[in-house]
Tab-separated table of C-alpha atoms in Angstrom:
chain	number	residue	atom	x	y	z
A	1	UNK	CA	32.744	-54.509	20.093
A	2	UNK	CA	34.746	-56.401	17.473
A	3	UNK	CA	31.487	-57.990	16.287
A	4	UNK	CA	29.672	-54.659	16.300
A	5	UNK	CA	32.111	-52.844	13.998
A	6	UNK	CA	31.485	-55.021	10.970
A	7	UNK	CA	27.753	-54.740	11.547
A	8	UNK	CA	27.924	-50.946	11.794
A	9	UNK	CA	30.064	-50.847	8.667
A	10	UNK	CA	27.516	-52.987	6.797
A	11	UNK	CA	24.694	-50.720	8.003
A	12	UNK	CA	26.606	-47.620	7.000
A	13	UNK	CA	27.336	-49.074	3.584
A	14	UNK	CA	23.680	-50.022	3.171
A	15	UNK	CA	22.567	-46.531	4.179
A	16	UNK	CA	25.032	-44.943	1.760
A	17	UNK	CA	23.838	-47.231	-0.991
A	18	UNK	CA	20.257	-46.273	-0.254
A	19	UNK	CA	21.079	-42.582	-0.423
A	20	UNK	CA	22.937	-43.023	-3.680
A	21	UNK	CA	20.077	-45.060	-5.076
A	22	UNK	CA	17.408	-42.495	-4.082
A	23	UNK	CA	16.903	-40.116	-6.971
A	24	UNK	CA	17.375	-36.425	-6.263
A	25	UNK	CA	14.428	-34.147	-6.670
A	26	UNK	CA	14.129	-33.751	-10.425
A	27	UNK	CA	14.562	-30.323	-11.916
A	28	UNK	CA	11.759	-28.905	-13.965
A	29	UNK	CA	12.918	-27.847	-17.387
A	30	UNK	CA	10.468	-26.150	-19.735
A	31	UNK	CA	10.662	-23.883	-22.752
A	32	UNK	CA	8.586	-20.741	-22.803
A	33	UNK	CA	6.882	-19.156	-25.822
A	34	UNK	CA	10.047	-17.260	-26.857
A	35	UNK	CA	12.208	-20.393	-26.777
A	36	UNK	CA	13.864	-19.571	-23.494
A	37	UNK	CA	14.784	-22.523	-21.302
A	38	UNK	CA	13.412	-22.156	-17.791
A	39	UNK	CA	14.789	-24.339	-14.996
A	40	UNK	CA	13.120	-24.647	-11.588
A	41	UNK	CA	14.067	-26.798	-8.605
A	42	UNK	CA	10.415	-27.719	-8.018
A	43	UNK	CA	6.953	-26.762	-9.216
A	44	UNK	CA	6.452	-23.026	-8.795
A	45	UNK	CA	4.365	-22.150	-5.764
A	46	UNK	CA	5.099	-18.413	-5.535
A	47	UNK	CA	4.452	-16.709	-8.861
A	48	UNK	CA	4.528	-12.997	-9.712
A	49	UNK	CA	2.061	-12.222	-12.514
A	50	UNK	CA	2.928	-9.533	-14.979
A	51	UNK	CA	-0.746	-9.299	-15.937
A	52	UNK	CA	-3.609	-9.743	-13.518
A	53	UNK	CA	-5.715	-11.461	-16.188
A	54	UNK	CA	-3.343	-14.417	-16.151
A	55	UNK	CA	-4.869	-15.391	-12.835
A	56	UNK	CA	-7.665	-16.829	-14.965
A	57	UNK	CA	-5.182	-19.054	-16.797
A	58	UNK	CA	-3.727	-20.321	-13.529
A	59	UNK	CA	-7.296	-20.979	-12.480
A	60	UNK	CA	-7.745	-23.370	-15.397
A	61	UNK	CA	-4.962	-25.527	-13.930
A	62	UNK	CA	-5.332	-25.174	-10.121
A	63	UNK	CA	-8.312	-25.209	-7.773
A	64	UNK	CA	-6.924	-22.340	-5.756
A	65	UNK	CA	-4.943	-20.113	-8.153
A	66	UNK	CA	-4.782	-17.242	-5.685
A	67	UNK	CA	-2.627	-19.381	-3.383
A	68	UNK	CA	0.038	-19.487	-6.074
A	69	UNK	CA	0.230	-15.721	-6.651
A	70	UNK	CA	2.921	-13.997	-4.605
A	71	UNK	CA	2.378	-10.629	-6.301
A	72	UNK	CA	1.093	-9.038	-9.448
A	73	UNK	CA	1.608	-6.012	-11.585
A	74	UNK	CA	-1.419	-3.731	-11.817
A	75	UNK	CA	-1.532	-4.071	-15.554
A	76	UNK	CA	-4.409	-5.624	-17.505
A	77	UNK	CA	-6.214	-6.483	-14.352
A	78	UNK	CA	-9.359	-8.592	-13.970
A	79	UNK	CA	-12.544	-6.697	-14.623
A	80	UNK	CA	-14.317	-5.626	-11.420
A	81	UNK	CA	-17.143	-8.176	-11.649
A	82	UNK	CA	-14.745	-11.098	-12.227
A	83	UNK	CA	-12.398	-9.952	-9.473
A	84	UNK	CA	-15.295	-9.711	-7.051
A	85	UNK	CA	-16.320	-13.260	-7.902
A	86	UNK	CA	-12.765	-14.467	-7.213
A	87	UNK	CA	-12.642	-12.457	-3.982
A	88	UNK	CA	-15.821	-14.065	-2.724
A	89	UNK	CA	-14.332	-17.532	-3.085
A	90	UNK	CA	-10.675	-16.631	-2.451
A	91	UNK	CA	-10.537	-13.756	0.045
A	92	UNK	CA	-6.756	-13.853	-0.069
A	93	UNK	CA	-6.863	-12.058	-3.399
A	94	UNK	CA	-7.169	-8.787	-1.471
A	95	UNK	CA	-3.768	-9.411	0.103
A	96	UNK	CA	-1.810	-9.940	-3.141
A	97	UNK	CA	0.818	-7.150	-3.173
A	98	UNK	CA	1.307	-4.954	-6.219
A	99	UNK	CA	4.767	-5.061	-7.879
A	100	UNK	CA	4.166	-2.297	-10.394
A	101	UNK	CA	1.604	-0.016	-11.913
A	102	UNK	CA	0.027	-0.028	-15.378
A	103	UNK	CA	1.882	0.703	-18.614
A	104	UNK	CA	4.031	-2.373	-17.947
A	105	UNK	CA	6.004	-0.801	-15.109
A	106	UNK	CA	7.679	-3.408	-12.881
A	107	UNK	CA	9.313	-2.761	-9.521
A	108	UNK	CA	12.133	-5.277	-9.391
A	109	UNK	CA	12.824	-4.355	-5.756
A	110	UNK	CA	9.272	-5.385	-4.842
A	111	UNK	CA	9.629	-8.624	-6.811
A	112	UNK	CA	12.922	-9.527	-5.148
A	113	UNK	CA	11.444	-8.853	-1.695
A	114	UNK	CA	8.744	-11.452	-2.419
A	115	UNK	CA	11.314	-14.121	-3.323
A	116	UNK	CA	9.131	-15.737	-6.029
A	117	UNK	CA	9.809	-19.002	-7.749
A	118	UNK	CA	8.846	-17.509	-11.091
A	119	UNK	CA	7.894	-14.208	-12.704
A	120	UNK	CA	5.359	-14.727	-15.451
A	121	UNK	CA	5.295	-12.095	-18.153
A	122	UNK	CA	3.462	-11.480	-21.406
A	123	UNK	CA	5.056	-11.786	-24.828
A	124	UNK	CA	5.030	-7.990	-25.290
A	125	UNK	CA	7.392	-7.699	-22.331
A	126	UNK	CA	10.057	-9.631	-24.222
A	127	UNK	CA	10.521	-6.781	-26.723
A	128	UNK	CA	9.464	-3.760	-24.650
A	129	UNK	CA	12.551	-1.505	-24.323
A	130	UNK	CA	11.528	-0.349	-20.829
A	131	UNK	CA	11.606	-3.978	-19.651
A	132	UNK	CA	15.277	-4.519	-20.662
A	133	UNK	CA	16.689	-3.283	-17.366
A	134	UNK	CA	14.156	-5.049	-15.095
A	135	UNK	CA	14.753	-8.329	-16.896
A	136	UNK	CA	18.506	-7.953	-16.494
A	137	UNK	CA	18.011	-7.240	-12.789
A	138	UNK	CA	15.842	-10.338	-12.349
A	139	UNK	CA	18.506	-12.357	-14.120
A	140	UNK	CA	21.210	-10.957	-11.854
A	141	UNK	CA	19.091	-11.736	-8.762
A	142	UNK	CA	18.642	-15.346	-9.868
A	143	UNK	CA	14.874	-15.095	-10.190
A	144	UNK	CA	13.513	-17.132	-13.091
A	145	UNK	CA	11.143	-15.418	-15.503
A	146	UNK	CA	9.211	-16.599	-18.505
A	147	UNK	CA	6.933	-15.320	-21.251
A	148	UNK	CA	3.502	-16.566	-22.243
A	149	UNK	CA	1.092	-15.354	-24.925
A	150	UNK	CA	-2.701	-15.644	-25.133
A	151	UNK	CA	-3.122	-12.358	-26.994
A	152	UNK	CA	-0.805	-11.538	-29.856
A	153	UNK	CA	-1.068	-14.904	-31.657
A	154	UNK	CA	-3.852	-16.685	-29.798
A	155	UNK	CA	-4.305	-19.616	-32.193
A	156	UNK	CA	-0.581	-20.302	-32.329
A	157	UNK	CA	0.605	-19.539	-28.800
A	158	UNK	CA	-2.264	-20.226	-26.372
A	159	UNK	CA	-1.964	-23.949	-26.032
A	160	UNK	CA	1.894	-23.979	-25.859
A	161	UNK	CA	1.696	-21.259	-23.234
A	162	UNK	CA	-0.793	-23.254	-21.224
A	163	UNK	CA	1.320	-26.405	-21.544
A	164	UNK	CA	4.337	-24.408	-20.257
A	165	UNK	CA	2.348	-23.243	-17.245
A	166	UNK	CA	1.225	-26.802	-16.641
A	167	UNK	CA	4.837	-27.986	-16.711
A	168	UNK	CA	6.211	-25.335	-14.320
A	169	UNK	CA	3.357	-25.629	-11.796
A	170	UNK	CA	2.949	-29.415	-11.803
A	171	UNK	CA	-0.349	-29.419	-13.675
A	172	UNK	CA	0.624	-31.061	-16.944
A	173	UNK	CA	-2.380	-33.395	-16.943
A	174	UNK	CA	-4.831	-30.552	-16.444
A	175	UNK	CA	-3.269	-28.555	-19.285
A	176	UNK	CA	-3.403	-31.575	-21.558
A	177	UNK	CA	-7.052	-32.125	-20.638
A	178	UNK	CA	-8.007	-28.648	-21.727
A	179	UNK	CA	-5.898	-28.931	-24.872
A	180	UNK	CA	-7.788	-32.067	-25.846
A	181	UNK	CA	-11.166	-30.370	-25.462
A	182	UNK	CA	-9.991	-27.280	-27.335
A	183	UNK	CA	-8.516	-29.215	-30.227
A	184	UNK	CA	-11.624	-31.372	-30.610
A	185	UNK	CA	-13.865	-28.329	-30.897
A	186	UNK	CA	-11.497	-26.622	-33.337
A	187	UNK	CA	-11.045	-29.745	-35.458
A	188	UNK	CA	-14.806	-30.072	-35.926
A	189	UNK	CA	-14.895	-26.597	-37.482
A	190	UNK	CA	-11.710	-26.981	-39.500
A	191	UNK	CA	-12.714	-30.391	-40.896
A	192	UNK	CA	-16.110	-29.178	-42.076
A	193	UNK	CA	-14.691	-26.085	-43.687
A	194	UNK	CA	-12.044	-28.199	-45.471
A	195	UNK	CA	-14.646	-30.634	-46.742
A	196	UNK	CA	-17.313	-28.093	-47.774
A	197	UNK	CA	-14.972	-25.310	-49.005
A	198	UNK	CA	-17.618	-22.543	-48.583
A	199	UNK	CA	-16.963	-19.025	-49.784
A	200	UNK	CA	-15.508	-16.878	-47.041
A	201	UNK	CA	-17.681	-13.896	-46.097
A	202	UNK	CA	-15.918	-10.548	-45.930
A	203	UNK	CA	-15.869	-9.501	-42.304
A	204	UNK	CA	-15.200	-6.132	-40.684
A	205	UNK	CA	-14.212	-6.001	-36.988
A	206	UNK	CA	-14.650	-2.735	-35.128
A	207	UNK	CA	-12.692	-3.047	-31.881
A	208	UNK	CA	-13.443	-1.029	-28.748
A	209	UNK	CA	-16.591	0.023	-30.567
A	210	UNK	CA	-17.959	3.367	-29.530
A	211	UNK	CA	-19.548	6.505	-30.935
A	212	UNK	CA	-16.508	8.742	-30.599
A	213	UNK	CA	-14.480	7.542	-33.573
A	214	UNK	CA	-14.812	5.200	-36.503
A	215	UNK	CA	-13.421	2.806	-36.967
A	216	UNK	CA	-10.525	1.104	-35.142
A	217	UNK	CA	-9.953	-2.376	-36.482
A	218	UNK	CA	-7.478	-5.207	-36.597
A	219	UNK	CA	-5.102	-6.464	-39.262
A	220	UNK	CA	-3.213	-9.714	-38.736
A	221	UNK	CA	-3.426	-11.415	-35.374
A	222	UNK	CA	-5.853	-11.485	-32.456
A	223	UNK	CA	-9.450	-11.268	-33.744
A	224	UNK	CA	-8.218	-11.874	-37.255
A	225	UNK	CA	-7.212	-15.349	-36.105
A	226	UNK	CA	-10.708	-16.063	-34.811
A	227	UNK	CA	-12.383	-14.810	-37.977
A	228	UNK	CA	-10.088	-16.949	-40.132
A	229	UNK	CA	-10.588	-20.086	-38.013
A	230	UNK	CA	-14.365	-19.657	-38.345
A	231	UNK	CA	-14.189	-19.516	-42.131
A	232	UNK	CA	-14.317	-15.777	-42.699
A	233	UNK	CA	-12.002	-13.183	-44.264
A	234	UNK	CA	-11.100	-10.127	-42.179
A	235	UNK	CA	-11.036	-7.176	-44.572
A	236	UNK	CA	-8.932	-5.245	-42.029
A	237	UNK	CA	-6.059	-7.504	-43.051
A	238	UNK	CA	-6.252	-5.925	-46.523
A	239	UNK	CA	-6.860	-2.354	-45.429
A	240	UNK	CA	-4.692	-1.581	-42.420
A	241	UNK	CA	-0.982	-2.187	-41.833
A	242	UNK	CA	0.141	-4.125	-38.793
A	243	UNK	CA	-1.964	-5.548	-35.982
A	244	UNK	CA	-4.127	-2.438	-35.395
A	245	UNK	CA	-5.272	0.412	-37.557
A	246	UNK	CA	-8.108	2.793	-38.259
A	247	UNK	CA	-10.549	2.727	-41.153
A	248	UNK	CA	-12.578	5.819	-42.058
A	249	UNK	CA	-16.366	5.488	-42.126
A	250	UNK	CA	-16.288	6.348	-45.820
A	251	UNK	CA	-13.827	3.512	-46.501
A	252	UNK	CA	-15.961	1.097	-44.457
A	253	UNK	CA	-19.081	1.981	-46.391
A	254	UNK	CA	-17.201	1.527	-49.644
A	255	UNK	CA	-15.825	-1.838	-48.505
A	256	UNK	CA	-19.424	-3.074	-47.870
A	257	UNK	CA	-18.579	-6.049	-45.655
A	258	UNK	CA	-20.842	-9.134	-45.504
A	259	UNK	CA	-20.545	-9.306	-41.735
A	260	UNK	CA	-20.075	-6.584	-39.120
A	261	UNK	CA	-18.490	-7.474	-35.761
A	262	UNK	CA	-18.027	-5.034	-32.831
A	263	UNK	CA	-16.075	-5.684	-29.715
A	264	UNK	CA	-16.767	-4.120	-26.349
A	265	UNK	CA	-16.865	-4.592	-22.621
A	266	UNK	CA	-17.151	-2.930	-19.302
A	267	UNK	CA	-14.287	-0.624	-20.272
A	268	UNK	CA	-16.499	1.013	-22.947
A	269	UNK	CA	-19.284	2.030	-20.552
A	270	UNK	CA	-17.740	5.398	-19.723
A	271	UNK	CA	-17.443	6.188	-23.467
A	272	UNK	CA	-20.987	5.244	-24.333
A	273	UNK	CA	-19.843	2.324	-26.417
A	274	UNK	CA	-20.702	-1.348	-26.692
A	275	UNK	CA	-20.993	-2.940	-23.288
A	276	UNK	CA	-21.193	-6.689	-22.647
A	277	UNK	CA	-19.246	-9.363	-20.875
A	278	UNK	CA	-19.080	-10.062	-17.143
A	279	UNK	CA	-22.023	-8.632	-15.240
A	280	UNK	CA	-24.132	-7.558	-18.249
A	281	UNK	CA	-27.406	-9.189	-19.177
A	282	UNK	CA	-28.460	-9.740	-22.787
A	283	UNK	CA	-30.968	-6.872	-22.799
A	284	UNK	CA	-28.384	-4.295	-21.759
A	285	UNK	CA	-25.844	-5.640	-24.260
A	286	UNK	CA	-28.401	-5.648	-27.077
A	287	UNK	CA	-29.444	-2.090	-26.317
A	288	UNK	CA	-25.864	-0.882	-26.468
A	289	UNK	CA	-25.279	-2.696	-29.777
A	290	UNK	CA	-28.470	-1.125	-31.215
A	291	UNK	CA	-27.336	2.310	-30.133
A	292	UNK	CA	-23.966	1.742	-31.703
A	293	UNK	CA	-25.205	0.684	-35.167
A	294	UNK	CA	-27.859	3.393	-35.215
A	295	UNK	CA	-25.115	5.910	-35.927
A	296	UNK	CA	-25.084	7.441	-39.416
A	297	UNK	CA	-23.096	5.268	-41.788
A	298	UNK	CA	-23.171	2.107	-39.681
A	299	UNK	CA	-26.967	1.921	-39.817
A	300	UNK	CA	-26.819	1.760	-43.618
A	301	UNK	CA	-24.302	-1.092	-43.846
A	302	UNK	CA	-25.752	-4.030	-45.690
A	303	UNK	CA	-24.462	-6.350	-42.937
A	304	UNK	CA	-26.458	-4.435	-40.336
A	305	UNK	CA	-29.603	-4.143	-42.455
A	306	UNK	CA	-29.567	-7.896	-43.268
A	307	UNK	CA	-29.004	-8.997	-39.647
A	308	UNK	CA	-25.356	-10.028	-39.884
A	309	UNK	CA	-24.071	-7.839	-37.025
A	310	UNK	CA	-22.718	-9.302	-33.829
A	311	UNK	CA	-21.382	-7.721	-30.676
A	312	UNK	CA	-18.674	-9.723	-28.954
A	313	UNK	CA	-16.819	-9.505	-25.630
A	314	UNK	CA	-13.479	-7.862	-26.296
A	315	UNK	CA	-11.692	-9.897	-23.636
A	316	UNK	CA	-11.958	-13.045	-25.776
A	317	UNK	CA	-8.714	-11.600	-27.134
A	318	UNK	CA	-6.920	-12.789	-23.984
A	319	UNK	CA	-8.934	-15.861	-23.028
A	320	UNK	CA	-8.521	-19.508	-23.947
A	321	UNK	CA	-12.264	-19.780	-23.954
A	322	UNK	CA	-12.147	-18.078	-27.360
A	323	UNK	CA	-12.922	-21.458	-28.898
A	324	UNK	CA	-16.617	-20.806	-27.968
A	325	UNK	CA	-16.451	-17.496	-29.841
A	326	UNK	CA	-15.029	-19.243	-32.891
A	327	UNK	CA	-18.022	-21.595	-32.864
A	328	UNK	CA	-20.392	-18.619	-32.686
A	329	UNK	CA	-18.622	-16.910	-35.560
A	330	UNK	CA	-18.729	-20.117	-37.626
A	331	UNK	CA	-22.510	-20.199	-37.145
A	332	UNK	CA	-22.828	-16.569	-38.201
A	333	UNK	CA	-20.618	-17.010	-41.293
A	334	UNK	CA	-21.946	-20.399	-42.402
A	335	UNK	CA	-25.342	-20.990	-40.713
A	336	UNK	CA	-26.260	-24.100	-42.680
A	337	UNK	CA	-22.892	-25.793	-42.229
A	338	UNK	CA	-22.789	-25.251	-38.448
A	339	UNK	CA	-26.468	-25.256	-37.484
A	340	UNK	CA	-25.826	-28.039	-34.930
A	341	UNK	CA	-23.165	-26.164	-32.952
A	342	UNK	CA	-24.095	-24.842	-29.538
A	343	UNK	CA	-21.507	-22.201	-28.596
A	344	UNK	CA	-23.463	-21.175	-25.470
A	345	UNK	CA	-23.236	-24.761	-24.220
A	346	UNK	CA	-19.519	-24.828	-25.090
A	347	UNK	CA	-18.979	-21.687	-23.027
A	348	UNK	CA	-20.906	-23.163	-20.087
A	349	UNK	CA	-18.940	-26.404	-20.313
A	350	UNK	CA	-15.567	-24.719	-20.504
A	351	UNK	CA	-16.227	-22.393	-17.563
A	352	UNK	CA	-17.823	-25.160	-15.583
A	353	UNK	CA	-14.882	-27.492	-16.020
A	354	UNK	CA	-11.982	-25.085	-16.155
A	355	UNK	CA	-12.918	-22.064	-14.012
A	356	UNK	CA	-13.169	-22.130	-10.224
A	357	UNK	CA	-15.725	-19.289	-10.177
A	358	UNK	CA	-18.795	-18.770	-12.353
A	359	UNK	CA	-19.279	-15.216	-13.568
A	360	UNK	CA	-22.622	-14.347	-15.129
A	361	UNK	CA	-22.550	-12.250	-18.239
A	362	UNK	CA	-23.240	-11.894	-21.968
A	363	UNK	CA	-20.403	-12.897	-24.263
A	364	UNK	CA	-21.997	-12.104	-27.639
A	365	UNK	CA	-25.207	-10.492	-28.762
A	366	UNK	CA	-27.247	-9.835	-31.913
A	367	UNK	CA	-29.737	-7.103	-32.627
A	368	UNK	CA	-32.711	-9.514	-32.341
């Protein structure tokens, strides 16, 4: 026994030294788009989404994004065609519990019951007065939350938001891979514009384009960012205050833009407006664009008469695949400078590499 004690002591000391030498599981520390520090014990595996559309962003980073979603708010959901495509591959999407309705309502009780690792919210939630109490309750319950933005300032915030998601879900390499592709495509456009210094066409963007009212448009932010990146000048920036505004038909005719853009999607079908995007073929999209610009006033716009009218999928305003749209706009604005671009191929490549499901559709359309 006297010989055994020293041996046991040495073994105990060695075991203790091994424990002390083994690094503890490293915390994950990341900074969200608002500058908030978010600390997690491990990569998030149970996430509550404040917007259903952010499932598509998770899908860019993970082969099975549905497995990471513990619950979601029924706000800004996936369109029916896209959700059906996800459901076919990931049947578990039907079992994701709701934690709130539209209009940014969030049931904190439902969230707490799910015991998520992270609640992922949009930038607008950070300043929405009705979210002040839910955020305080999440804080008191010890549930981490964070803000991302792919909408308000897409050119500024999309890649940092993706990098944040990569960091908190253990997919940094995948986020960096997409960032490299995105930046290479964007640099090609920016470098040519900087070298050639072409005149910027004056562009009007009619958002949620329909026959019922004319003409809702955008000021700074969102589609304005895409127009600017493609070498155009959004006249809405000069004519409406803030991010959104409305321009009368008379003012639009007087402004006489060089290019007319209209945004639409499945959500405009019930209003007889521009329909394109997931589930629509080019013929249906083209017919709806033709019907839209046949309206009095729009039909006489120089941009329409001279073939510089383009219908675009409205949901590019919340999709990192907007780099393909920027390429298409660059071709429209400066056809000689960007004749070699292939935005359709860019869109196919991006969805093929960074989306787990392929959704057929038409993402932009001309009159011919």
